[in-house]
XYZ file of N, CA and C in Angstrom:
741
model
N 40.115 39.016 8.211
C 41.104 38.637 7.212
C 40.437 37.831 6.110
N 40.502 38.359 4.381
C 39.792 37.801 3.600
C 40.682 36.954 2.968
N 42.315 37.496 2.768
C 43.197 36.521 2.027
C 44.528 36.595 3.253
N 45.145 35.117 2.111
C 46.369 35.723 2.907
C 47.284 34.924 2.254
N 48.461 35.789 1.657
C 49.357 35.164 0.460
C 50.695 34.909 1.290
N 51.294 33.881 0.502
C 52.352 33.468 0.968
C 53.670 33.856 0.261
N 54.828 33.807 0.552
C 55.991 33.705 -0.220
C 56.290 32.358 -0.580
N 57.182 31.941 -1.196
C 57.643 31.201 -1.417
C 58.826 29.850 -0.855
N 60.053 30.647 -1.039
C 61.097 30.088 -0.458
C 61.562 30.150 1.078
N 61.483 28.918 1.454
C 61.664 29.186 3.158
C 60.618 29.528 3.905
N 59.518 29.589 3.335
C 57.826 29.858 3.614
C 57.271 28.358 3.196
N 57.227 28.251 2.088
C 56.333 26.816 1.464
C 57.256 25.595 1.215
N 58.549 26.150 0.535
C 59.935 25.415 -0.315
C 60.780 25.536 0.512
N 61.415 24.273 1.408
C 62.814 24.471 1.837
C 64.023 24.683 0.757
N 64.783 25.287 1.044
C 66.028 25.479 -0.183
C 67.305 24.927 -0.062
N 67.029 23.423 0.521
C 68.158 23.022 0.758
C 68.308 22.127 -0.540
N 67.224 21.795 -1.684
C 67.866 21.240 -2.688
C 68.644 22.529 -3.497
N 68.046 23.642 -3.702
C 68.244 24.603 -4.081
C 70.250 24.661 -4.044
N 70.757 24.097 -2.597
C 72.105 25.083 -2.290
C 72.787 23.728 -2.701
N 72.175 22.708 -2.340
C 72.836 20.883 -2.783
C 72.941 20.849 -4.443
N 72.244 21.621 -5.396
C 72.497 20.960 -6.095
C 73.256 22.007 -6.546
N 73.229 23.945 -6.390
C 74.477 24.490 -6.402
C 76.036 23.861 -6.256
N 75.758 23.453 -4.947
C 77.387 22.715 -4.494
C 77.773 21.566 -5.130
N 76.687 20.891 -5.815
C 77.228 19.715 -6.477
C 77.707 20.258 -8.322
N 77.245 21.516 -8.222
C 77.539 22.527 -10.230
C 78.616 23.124 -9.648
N 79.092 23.347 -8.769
C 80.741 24.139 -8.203
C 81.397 23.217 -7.997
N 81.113 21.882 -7.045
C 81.937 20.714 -7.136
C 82.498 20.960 -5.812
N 81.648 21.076 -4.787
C 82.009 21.596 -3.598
C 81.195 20.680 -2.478
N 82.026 20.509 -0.818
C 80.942 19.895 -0.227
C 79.599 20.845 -0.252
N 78.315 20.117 -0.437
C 76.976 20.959 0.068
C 77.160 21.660 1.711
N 77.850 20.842 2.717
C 77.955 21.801 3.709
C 78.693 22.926 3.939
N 79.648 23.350 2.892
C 81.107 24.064 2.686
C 80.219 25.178 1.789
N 78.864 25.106 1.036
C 78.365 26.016 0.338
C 77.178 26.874 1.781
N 76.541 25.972 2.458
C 75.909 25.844 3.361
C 76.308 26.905 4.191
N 77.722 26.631 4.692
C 78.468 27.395 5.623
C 78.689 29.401 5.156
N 78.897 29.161 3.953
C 78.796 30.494 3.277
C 77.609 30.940 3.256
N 76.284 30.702 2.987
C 74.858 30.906 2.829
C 74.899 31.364 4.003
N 74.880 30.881 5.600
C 74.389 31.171 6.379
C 75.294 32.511 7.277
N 76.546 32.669 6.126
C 77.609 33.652 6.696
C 77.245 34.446 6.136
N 76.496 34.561 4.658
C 76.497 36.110 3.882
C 74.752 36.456 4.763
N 74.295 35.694 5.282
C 72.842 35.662 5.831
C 72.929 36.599 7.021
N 73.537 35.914 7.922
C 74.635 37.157 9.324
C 74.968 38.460 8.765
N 75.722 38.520 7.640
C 76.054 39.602 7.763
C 75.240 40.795 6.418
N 74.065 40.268 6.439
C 73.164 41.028 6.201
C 73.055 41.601 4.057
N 73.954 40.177 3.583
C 74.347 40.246 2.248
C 73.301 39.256 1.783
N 73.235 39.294 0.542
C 72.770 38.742 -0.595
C 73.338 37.143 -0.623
N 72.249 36.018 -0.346
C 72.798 34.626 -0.024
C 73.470 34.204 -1.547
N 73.597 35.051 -2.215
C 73.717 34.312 -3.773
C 75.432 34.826 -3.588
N 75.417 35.498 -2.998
C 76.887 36.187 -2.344
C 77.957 34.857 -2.257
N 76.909 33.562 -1.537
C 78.054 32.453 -1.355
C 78.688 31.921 -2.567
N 77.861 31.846 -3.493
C 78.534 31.221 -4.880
C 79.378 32.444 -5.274
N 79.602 33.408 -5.223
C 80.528 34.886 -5.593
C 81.547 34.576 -4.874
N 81.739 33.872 -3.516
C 82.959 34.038 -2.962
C 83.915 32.634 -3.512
N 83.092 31.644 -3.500
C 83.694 30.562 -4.214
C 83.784 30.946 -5.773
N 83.339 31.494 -6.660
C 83.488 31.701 -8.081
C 83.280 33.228 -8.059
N 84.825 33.668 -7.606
C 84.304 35.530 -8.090
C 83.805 36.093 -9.365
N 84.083 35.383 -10.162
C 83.958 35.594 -11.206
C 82.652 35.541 -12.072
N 81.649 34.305 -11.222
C 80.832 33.837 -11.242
C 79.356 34.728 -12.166
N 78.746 34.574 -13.484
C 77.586 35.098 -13.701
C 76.440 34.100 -13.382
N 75.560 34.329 -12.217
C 74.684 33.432 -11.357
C 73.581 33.240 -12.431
N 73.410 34.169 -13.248
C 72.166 33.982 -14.400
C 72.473 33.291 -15.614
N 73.996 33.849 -15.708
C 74.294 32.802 -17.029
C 74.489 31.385 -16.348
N 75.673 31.110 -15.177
C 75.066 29.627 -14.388
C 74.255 28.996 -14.892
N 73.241 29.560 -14.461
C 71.571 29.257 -13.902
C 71.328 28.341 -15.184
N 71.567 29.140 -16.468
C 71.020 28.797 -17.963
C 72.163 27.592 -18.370
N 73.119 27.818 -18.112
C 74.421 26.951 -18.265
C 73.858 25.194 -17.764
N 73.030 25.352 -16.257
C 72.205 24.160 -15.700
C 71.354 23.578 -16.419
N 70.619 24.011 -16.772
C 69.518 24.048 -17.163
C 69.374 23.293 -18.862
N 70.570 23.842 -19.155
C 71.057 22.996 -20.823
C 71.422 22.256 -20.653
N 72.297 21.521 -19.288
C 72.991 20.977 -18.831
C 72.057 19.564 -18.398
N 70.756 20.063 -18.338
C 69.764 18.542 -17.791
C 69.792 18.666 -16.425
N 70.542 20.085 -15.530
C 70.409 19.622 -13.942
C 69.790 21.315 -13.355
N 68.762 21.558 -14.320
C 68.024 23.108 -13.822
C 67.665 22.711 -12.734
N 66.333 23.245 -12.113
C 65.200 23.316 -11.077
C 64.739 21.778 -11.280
N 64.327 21.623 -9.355
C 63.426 20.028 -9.500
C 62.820 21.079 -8.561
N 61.511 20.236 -8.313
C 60.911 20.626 -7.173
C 59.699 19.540 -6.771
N 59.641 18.554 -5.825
C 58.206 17.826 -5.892
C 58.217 17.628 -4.271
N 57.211 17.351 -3.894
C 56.571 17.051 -2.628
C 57.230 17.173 -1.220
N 58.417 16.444 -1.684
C 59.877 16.282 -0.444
C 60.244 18.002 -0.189
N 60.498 18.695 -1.209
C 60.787 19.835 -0.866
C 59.705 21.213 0.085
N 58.629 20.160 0.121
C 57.597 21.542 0.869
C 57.823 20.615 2.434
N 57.567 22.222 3.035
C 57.457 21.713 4.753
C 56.328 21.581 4.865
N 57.016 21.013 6.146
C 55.343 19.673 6.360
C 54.108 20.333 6.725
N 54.312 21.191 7.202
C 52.940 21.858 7.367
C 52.318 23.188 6.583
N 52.592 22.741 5.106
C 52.180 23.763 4.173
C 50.785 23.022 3.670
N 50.643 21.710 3.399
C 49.231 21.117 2.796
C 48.348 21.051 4.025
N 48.684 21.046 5.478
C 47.726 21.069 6.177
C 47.426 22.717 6.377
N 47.970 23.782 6.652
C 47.991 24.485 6.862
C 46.957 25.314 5.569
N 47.183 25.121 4.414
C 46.233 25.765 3.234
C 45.189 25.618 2.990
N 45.252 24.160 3.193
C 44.056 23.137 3.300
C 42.853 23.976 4.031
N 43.607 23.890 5.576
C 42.467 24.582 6.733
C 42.274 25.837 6.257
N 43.152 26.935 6.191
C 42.935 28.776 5.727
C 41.419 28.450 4.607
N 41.614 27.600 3.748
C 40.833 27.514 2.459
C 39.084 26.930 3.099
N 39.388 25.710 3.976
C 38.105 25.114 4.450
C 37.465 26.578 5.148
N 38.247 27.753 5.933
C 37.256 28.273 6.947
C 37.371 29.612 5.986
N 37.011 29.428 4.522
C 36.528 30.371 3.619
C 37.547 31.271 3.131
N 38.831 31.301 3.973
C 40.062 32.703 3.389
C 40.417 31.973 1.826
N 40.649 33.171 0.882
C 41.148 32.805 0.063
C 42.922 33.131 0.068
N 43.641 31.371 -0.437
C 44.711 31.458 -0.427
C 45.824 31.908 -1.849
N 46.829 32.638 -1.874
C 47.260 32.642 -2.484
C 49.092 32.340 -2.168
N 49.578 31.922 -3.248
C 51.045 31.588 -3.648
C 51.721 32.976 -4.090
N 52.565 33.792 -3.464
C 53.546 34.703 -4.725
C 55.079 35.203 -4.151
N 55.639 34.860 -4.784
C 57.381 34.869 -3.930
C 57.950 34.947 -5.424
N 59.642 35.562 -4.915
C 60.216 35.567 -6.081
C 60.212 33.770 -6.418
N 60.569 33.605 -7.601
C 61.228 32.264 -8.507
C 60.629 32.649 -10.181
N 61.383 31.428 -10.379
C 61.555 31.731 -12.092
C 59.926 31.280 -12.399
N 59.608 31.236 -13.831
C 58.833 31.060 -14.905
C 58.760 29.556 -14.440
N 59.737 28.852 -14.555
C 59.930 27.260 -14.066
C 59.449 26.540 -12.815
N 60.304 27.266 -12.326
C 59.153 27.587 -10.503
C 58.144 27.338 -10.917
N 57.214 28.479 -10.793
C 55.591 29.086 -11.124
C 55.089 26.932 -11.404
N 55.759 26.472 -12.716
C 55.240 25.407 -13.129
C 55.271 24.193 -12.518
N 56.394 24.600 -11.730
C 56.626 23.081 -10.943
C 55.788 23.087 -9.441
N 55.594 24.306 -9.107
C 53.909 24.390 -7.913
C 53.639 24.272 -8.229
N 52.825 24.773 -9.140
C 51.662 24.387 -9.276
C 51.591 23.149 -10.174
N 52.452 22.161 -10.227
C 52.316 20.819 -10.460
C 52.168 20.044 -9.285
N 52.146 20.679 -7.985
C 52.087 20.023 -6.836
C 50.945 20.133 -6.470
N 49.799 20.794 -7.748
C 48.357 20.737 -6.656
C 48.115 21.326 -5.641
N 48.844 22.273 -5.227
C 48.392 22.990 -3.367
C 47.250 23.409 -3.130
N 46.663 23.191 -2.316
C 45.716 23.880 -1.987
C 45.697 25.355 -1.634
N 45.380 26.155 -3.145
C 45.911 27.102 -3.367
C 44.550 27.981 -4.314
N 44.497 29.128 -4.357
C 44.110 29.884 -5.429
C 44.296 30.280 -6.324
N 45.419 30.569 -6.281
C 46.865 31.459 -7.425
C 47.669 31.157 -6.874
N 48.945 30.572 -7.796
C 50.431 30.481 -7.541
C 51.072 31.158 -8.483
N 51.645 31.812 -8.091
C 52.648 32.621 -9.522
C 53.881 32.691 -8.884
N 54.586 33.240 -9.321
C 56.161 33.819 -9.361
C 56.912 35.308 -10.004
N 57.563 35.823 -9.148
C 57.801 37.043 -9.918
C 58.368 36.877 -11.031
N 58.841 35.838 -11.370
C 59.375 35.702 -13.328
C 58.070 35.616 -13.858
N 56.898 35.301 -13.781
C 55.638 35.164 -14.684
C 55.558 36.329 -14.542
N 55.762 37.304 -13.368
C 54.969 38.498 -13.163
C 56.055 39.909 -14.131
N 57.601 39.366 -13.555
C 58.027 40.303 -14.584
C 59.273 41.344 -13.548
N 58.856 40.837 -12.778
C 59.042 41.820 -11.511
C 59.116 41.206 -9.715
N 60.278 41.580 -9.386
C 60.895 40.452 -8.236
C 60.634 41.833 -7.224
N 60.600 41.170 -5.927
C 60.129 41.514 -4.316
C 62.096 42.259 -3.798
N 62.102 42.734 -3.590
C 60.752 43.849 -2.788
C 60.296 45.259 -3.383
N 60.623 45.165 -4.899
C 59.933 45.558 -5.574
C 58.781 46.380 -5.541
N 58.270 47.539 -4.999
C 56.451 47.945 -4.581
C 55.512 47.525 -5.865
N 56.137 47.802 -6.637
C 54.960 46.554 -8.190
C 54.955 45.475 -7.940
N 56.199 44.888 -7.196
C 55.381 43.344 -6.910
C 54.083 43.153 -6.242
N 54.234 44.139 -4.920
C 53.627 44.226 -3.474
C 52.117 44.821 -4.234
N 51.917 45.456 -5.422
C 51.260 46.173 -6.148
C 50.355 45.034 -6.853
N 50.945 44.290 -7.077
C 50.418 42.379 -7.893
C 49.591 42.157 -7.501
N 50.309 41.910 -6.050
C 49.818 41.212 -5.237
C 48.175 42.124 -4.695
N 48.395 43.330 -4.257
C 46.889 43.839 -4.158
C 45.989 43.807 -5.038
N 46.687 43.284 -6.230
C 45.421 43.279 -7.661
C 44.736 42.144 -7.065
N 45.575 40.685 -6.990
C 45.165 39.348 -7.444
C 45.198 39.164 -6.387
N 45.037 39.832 -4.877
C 44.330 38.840 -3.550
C 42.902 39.249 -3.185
N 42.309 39.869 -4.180
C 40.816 40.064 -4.396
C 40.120 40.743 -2.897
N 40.730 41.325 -2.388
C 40.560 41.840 -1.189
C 41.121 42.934 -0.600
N 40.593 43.967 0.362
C 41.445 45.359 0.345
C 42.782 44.936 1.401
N 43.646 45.684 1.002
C 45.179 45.724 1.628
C 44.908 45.170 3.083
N 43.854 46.127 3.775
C 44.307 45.687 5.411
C 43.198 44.375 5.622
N 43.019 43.880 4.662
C 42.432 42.426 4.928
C 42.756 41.519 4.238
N 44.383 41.491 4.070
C 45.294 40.873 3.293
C 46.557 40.490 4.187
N 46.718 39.391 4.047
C 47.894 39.031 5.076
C 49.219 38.451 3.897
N 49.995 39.078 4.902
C 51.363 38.382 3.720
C 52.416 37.614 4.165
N 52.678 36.708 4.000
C 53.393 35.873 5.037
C 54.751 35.592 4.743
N 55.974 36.205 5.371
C 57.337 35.492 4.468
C 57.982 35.483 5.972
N 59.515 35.103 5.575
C 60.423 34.873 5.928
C 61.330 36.149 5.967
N 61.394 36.807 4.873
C 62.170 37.669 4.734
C 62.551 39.221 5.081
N 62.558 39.473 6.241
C 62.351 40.897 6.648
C 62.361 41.881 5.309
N 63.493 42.134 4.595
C 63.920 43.320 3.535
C 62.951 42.959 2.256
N 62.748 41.455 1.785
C 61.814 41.310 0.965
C 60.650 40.639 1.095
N 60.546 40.085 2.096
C 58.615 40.050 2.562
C 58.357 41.008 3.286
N 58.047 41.259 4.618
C 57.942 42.074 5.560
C 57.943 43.257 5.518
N 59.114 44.050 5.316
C 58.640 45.628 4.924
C 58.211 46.089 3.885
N 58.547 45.763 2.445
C 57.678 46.231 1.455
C 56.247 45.942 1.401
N 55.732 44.342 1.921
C 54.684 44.204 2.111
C 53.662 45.349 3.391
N 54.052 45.318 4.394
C 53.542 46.518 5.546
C 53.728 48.242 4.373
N 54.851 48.305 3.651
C 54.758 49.787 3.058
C 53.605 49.455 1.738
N 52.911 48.536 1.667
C 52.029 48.205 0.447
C 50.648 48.288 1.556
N 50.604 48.564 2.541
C 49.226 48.584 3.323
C 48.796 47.189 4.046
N 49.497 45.904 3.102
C 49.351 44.993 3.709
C 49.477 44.646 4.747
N 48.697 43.970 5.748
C 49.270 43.241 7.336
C 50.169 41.838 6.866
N 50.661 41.919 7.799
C 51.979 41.184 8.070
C 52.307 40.079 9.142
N 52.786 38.847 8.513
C 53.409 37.578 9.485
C 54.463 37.371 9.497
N 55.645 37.655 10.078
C 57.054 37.506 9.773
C 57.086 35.696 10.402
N 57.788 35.048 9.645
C 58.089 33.487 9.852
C 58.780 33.222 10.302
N 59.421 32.406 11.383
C 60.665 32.349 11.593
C 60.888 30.878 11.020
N 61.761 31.253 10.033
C 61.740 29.612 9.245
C 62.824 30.430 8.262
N 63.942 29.273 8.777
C 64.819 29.341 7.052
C 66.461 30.316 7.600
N 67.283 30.163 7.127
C 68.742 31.369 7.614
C 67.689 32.780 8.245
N 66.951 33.557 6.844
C 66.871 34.924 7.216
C 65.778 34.548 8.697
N 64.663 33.818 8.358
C 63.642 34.058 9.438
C 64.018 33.882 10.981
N 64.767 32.874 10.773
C 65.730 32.593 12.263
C 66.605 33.669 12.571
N 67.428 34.251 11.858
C 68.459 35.139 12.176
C 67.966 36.666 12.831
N 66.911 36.832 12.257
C 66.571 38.762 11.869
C 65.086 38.076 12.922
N 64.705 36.770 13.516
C 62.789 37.202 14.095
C 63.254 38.188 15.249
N 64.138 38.263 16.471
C 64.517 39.392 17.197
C 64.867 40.714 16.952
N 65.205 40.801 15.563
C 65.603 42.317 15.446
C 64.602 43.488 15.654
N 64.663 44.621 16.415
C 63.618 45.042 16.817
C 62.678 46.039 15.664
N 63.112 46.180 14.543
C 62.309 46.406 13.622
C 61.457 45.450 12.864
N 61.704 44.224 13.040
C 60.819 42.990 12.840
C 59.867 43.024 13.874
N 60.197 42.957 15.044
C 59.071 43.168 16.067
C 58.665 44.082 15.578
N 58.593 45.546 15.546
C 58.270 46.309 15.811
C 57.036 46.611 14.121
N 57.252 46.094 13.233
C 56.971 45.958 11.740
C 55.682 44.534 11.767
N 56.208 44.069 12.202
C 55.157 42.889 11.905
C 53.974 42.554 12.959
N 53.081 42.505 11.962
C 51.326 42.362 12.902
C 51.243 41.022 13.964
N 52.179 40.228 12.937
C 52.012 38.724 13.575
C 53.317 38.125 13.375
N 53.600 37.418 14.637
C 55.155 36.550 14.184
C 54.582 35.250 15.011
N 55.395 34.254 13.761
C 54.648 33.074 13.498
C 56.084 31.435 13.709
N 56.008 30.691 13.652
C 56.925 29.403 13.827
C 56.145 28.899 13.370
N 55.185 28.433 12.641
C 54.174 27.439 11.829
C 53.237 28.065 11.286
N 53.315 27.345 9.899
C 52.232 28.066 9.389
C 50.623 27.630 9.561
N 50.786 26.477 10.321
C 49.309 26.233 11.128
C 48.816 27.238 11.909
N 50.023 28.126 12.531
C 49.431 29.234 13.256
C 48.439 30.005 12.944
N 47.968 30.134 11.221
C 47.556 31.375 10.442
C 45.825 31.139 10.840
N 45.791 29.667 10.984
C 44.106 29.479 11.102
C 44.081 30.368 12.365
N 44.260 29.755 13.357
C 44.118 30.761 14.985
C 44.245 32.161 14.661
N 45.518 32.702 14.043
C 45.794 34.092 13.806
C 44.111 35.134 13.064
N 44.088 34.289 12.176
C 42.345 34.650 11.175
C 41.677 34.862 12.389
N 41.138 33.452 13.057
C 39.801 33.954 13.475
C 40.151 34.591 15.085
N 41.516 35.293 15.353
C 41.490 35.970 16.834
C 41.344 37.408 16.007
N 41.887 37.498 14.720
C 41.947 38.798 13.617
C 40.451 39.331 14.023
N 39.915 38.139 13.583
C 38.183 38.783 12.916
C 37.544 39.182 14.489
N 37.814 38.417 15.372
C 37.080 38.706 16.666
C 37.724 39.867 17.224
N 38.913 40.219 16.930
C 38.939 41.516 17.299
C 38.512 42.527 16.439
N 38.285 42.607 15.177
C 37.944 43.283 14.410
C 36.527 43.330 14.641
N 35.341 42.677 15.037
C 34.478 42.641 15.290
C 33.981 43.234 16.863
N 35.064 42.897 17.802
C 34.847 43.621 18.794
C 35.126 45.093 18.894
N 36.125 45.621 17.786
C 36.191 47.078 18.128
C 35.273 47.566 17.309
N 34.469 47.034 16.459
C 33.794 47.830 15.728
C 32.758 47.870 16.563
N 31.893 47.069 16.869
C 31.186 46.909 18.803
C 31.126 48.632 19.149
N 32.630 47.949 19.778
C 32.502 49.026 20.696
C 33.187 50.763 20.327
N 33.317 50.610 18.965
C 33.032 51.958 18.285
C 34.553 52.335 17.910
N 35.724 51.361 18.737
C 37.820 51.883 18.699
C 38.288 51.502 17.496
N 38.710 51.550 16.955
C 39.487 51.154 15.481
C 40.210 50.198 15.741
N 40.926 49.208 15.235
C 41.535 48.226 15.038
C 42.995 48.689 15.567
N 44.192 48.557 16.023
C 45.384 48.959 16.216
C 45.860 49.328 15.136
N 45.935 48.071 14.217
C 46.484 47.867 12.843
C 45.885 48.938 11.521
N 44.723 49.284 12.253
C 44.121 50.486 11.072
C 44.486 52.035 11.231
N 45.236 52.728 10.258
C 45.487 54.326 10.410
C 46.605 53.951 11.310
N 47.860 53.260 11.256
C 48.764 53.305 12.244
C 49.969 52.589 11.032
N 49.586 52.223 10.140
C 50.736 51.560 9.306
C 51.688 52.494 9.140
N 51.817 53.783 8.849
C 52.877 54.756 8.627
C 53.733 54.857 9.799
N 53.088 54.301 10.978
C 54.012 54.807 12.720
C 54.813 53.799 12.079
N 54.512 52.530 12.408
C 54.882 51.271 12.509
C 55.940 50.443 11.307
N 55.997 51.426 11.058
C 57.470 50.902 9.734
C 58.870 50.622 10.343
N 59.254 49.785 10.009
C 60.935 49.273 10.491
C 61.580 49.502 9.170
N 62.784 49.989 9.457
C 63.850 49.279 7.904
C 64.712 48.904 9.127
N 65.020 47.129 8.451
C 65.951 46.836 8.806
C 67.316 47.181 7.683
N 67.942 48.176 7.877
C 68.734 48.554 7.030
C 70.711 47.598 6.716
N 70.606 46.348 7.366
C 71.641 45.837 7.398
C 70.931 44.916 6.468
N 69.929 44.737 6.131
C 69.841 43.513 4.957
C 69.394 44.039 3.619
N 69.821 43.429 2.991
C 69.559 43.704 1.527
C 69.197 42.452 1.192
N 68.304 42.854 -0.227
C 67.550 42.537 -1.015
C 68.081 40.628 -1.463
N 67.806 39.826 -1.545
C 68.003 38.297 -1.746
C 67.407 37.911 -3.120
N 67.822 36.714 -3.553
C 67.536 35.486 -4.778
C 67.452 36.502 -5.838
């Protein structure tokens, strides 16, 4: 394993300021928005779905801009990353992998990581890029700028419908997370098993994951067998077809 890119939200960024400061622009309890998030999450909808049921009417993009003029857009600093994203990059980076940042978020996003310094290579966002996940031009980006071929590229999300399978249909290997509504809800579904190279509960896991990668990759070449993961990506496809596409 030469790289290995991350998503974003619910991967690096918890999104609980994200839904708090929603519920505080609707004027709603944060747990009463909360409760909807994790209901349109179950039933396999679009989490932006919760602000639609409280404001049917609701345009989430004009919102968004409505905030934002408003003095209460995007924050994002230190408090919002889980705790084991600076140790975790830190190490991938010390034992030579190169790391990268790329998940959907805005142009704004993009600026406010990488105001956090991560120990990182590239951080972008699909608003810099132009083009949101699960997208195959995103997944397409991403093979430009992780400087390394597909099956020695790891991609790490949360999101079955937009990390996980477009990434595996991009050639990439795969860490499904269990972190966040989707990663908790969907890590049993058996096309997640069945789709993902590696399933993970910390992202400290990724150092161990690398170097058991390379020692097996080194042992089958040894002994002459191919890798599991090589010439088998086409078997090994899941759609989880009850979720759709998010943020």
């Amino acid at each position: 394993m030469e790289t290995i890119v991350l998503d974003i939200g619910e991967t690096l960024v918890r999104d609980d300021r994200h839904w708090a400061s929603w519920a505080d622009w609707l004027g709603v309890p944060p747990h009463t928005l909360g409760a909807l998030v994790g209901a349109a999450v179950a039933q396999g909808r679009e989490a932006t779905d919760a602000l639609r049921i409280l404001r049917p009417d609701m345009d989430v993009e004009e919102a968004y801009r409505a905030r934002a003029a408003a003095g209460r857009g995007e924050h994002l600093d230190e408090s919002d990353l889980y705790q084991d994203v600076r140790p975790a990059l830190a190490e991938l980076r010390a034992a030579g992998i190169r790391v990268v940042v790329a998940g959907n978020g805005t142009v704004r996003a993009g600026e406010l990581l990488r105001a956090l310094d991560l120990p990182a290579d590239l951080v972008v966002t699909s608003g810099e890029w132009g083009v949101r996940k699960p997208d195959p031009e995103f997944f397409a980006r991403v093979t430009e700028v992780a400087g390394a071929a597909p099956e020695a590229t790891l991609y790490v999300g949360d999101h079955p419908a937009d990390d996980l399978f477009p990434a595996a249909a991009a050639g990439l290997r795969t860490a499904h997370l269990r972190r966040g509504p989707y990663g908790h809800w969907w890590a049993e579904h058996p096309d997640v098993v069945e789709t993902a190279d590696f399933r993970i509960d910390a992202l400290t896991e990724l150092v161990g994951l690398v170097a058991s990668a390379s020692s097996a990759s080194a042992a089958s070449v040894a002994s002459g067998v191919a890798p599991e993961a090589e010439g088998e990506t086409g078997v090994r496809r899941g759609v989880l077809r009850s979720v759709r596409q998010v943020y």
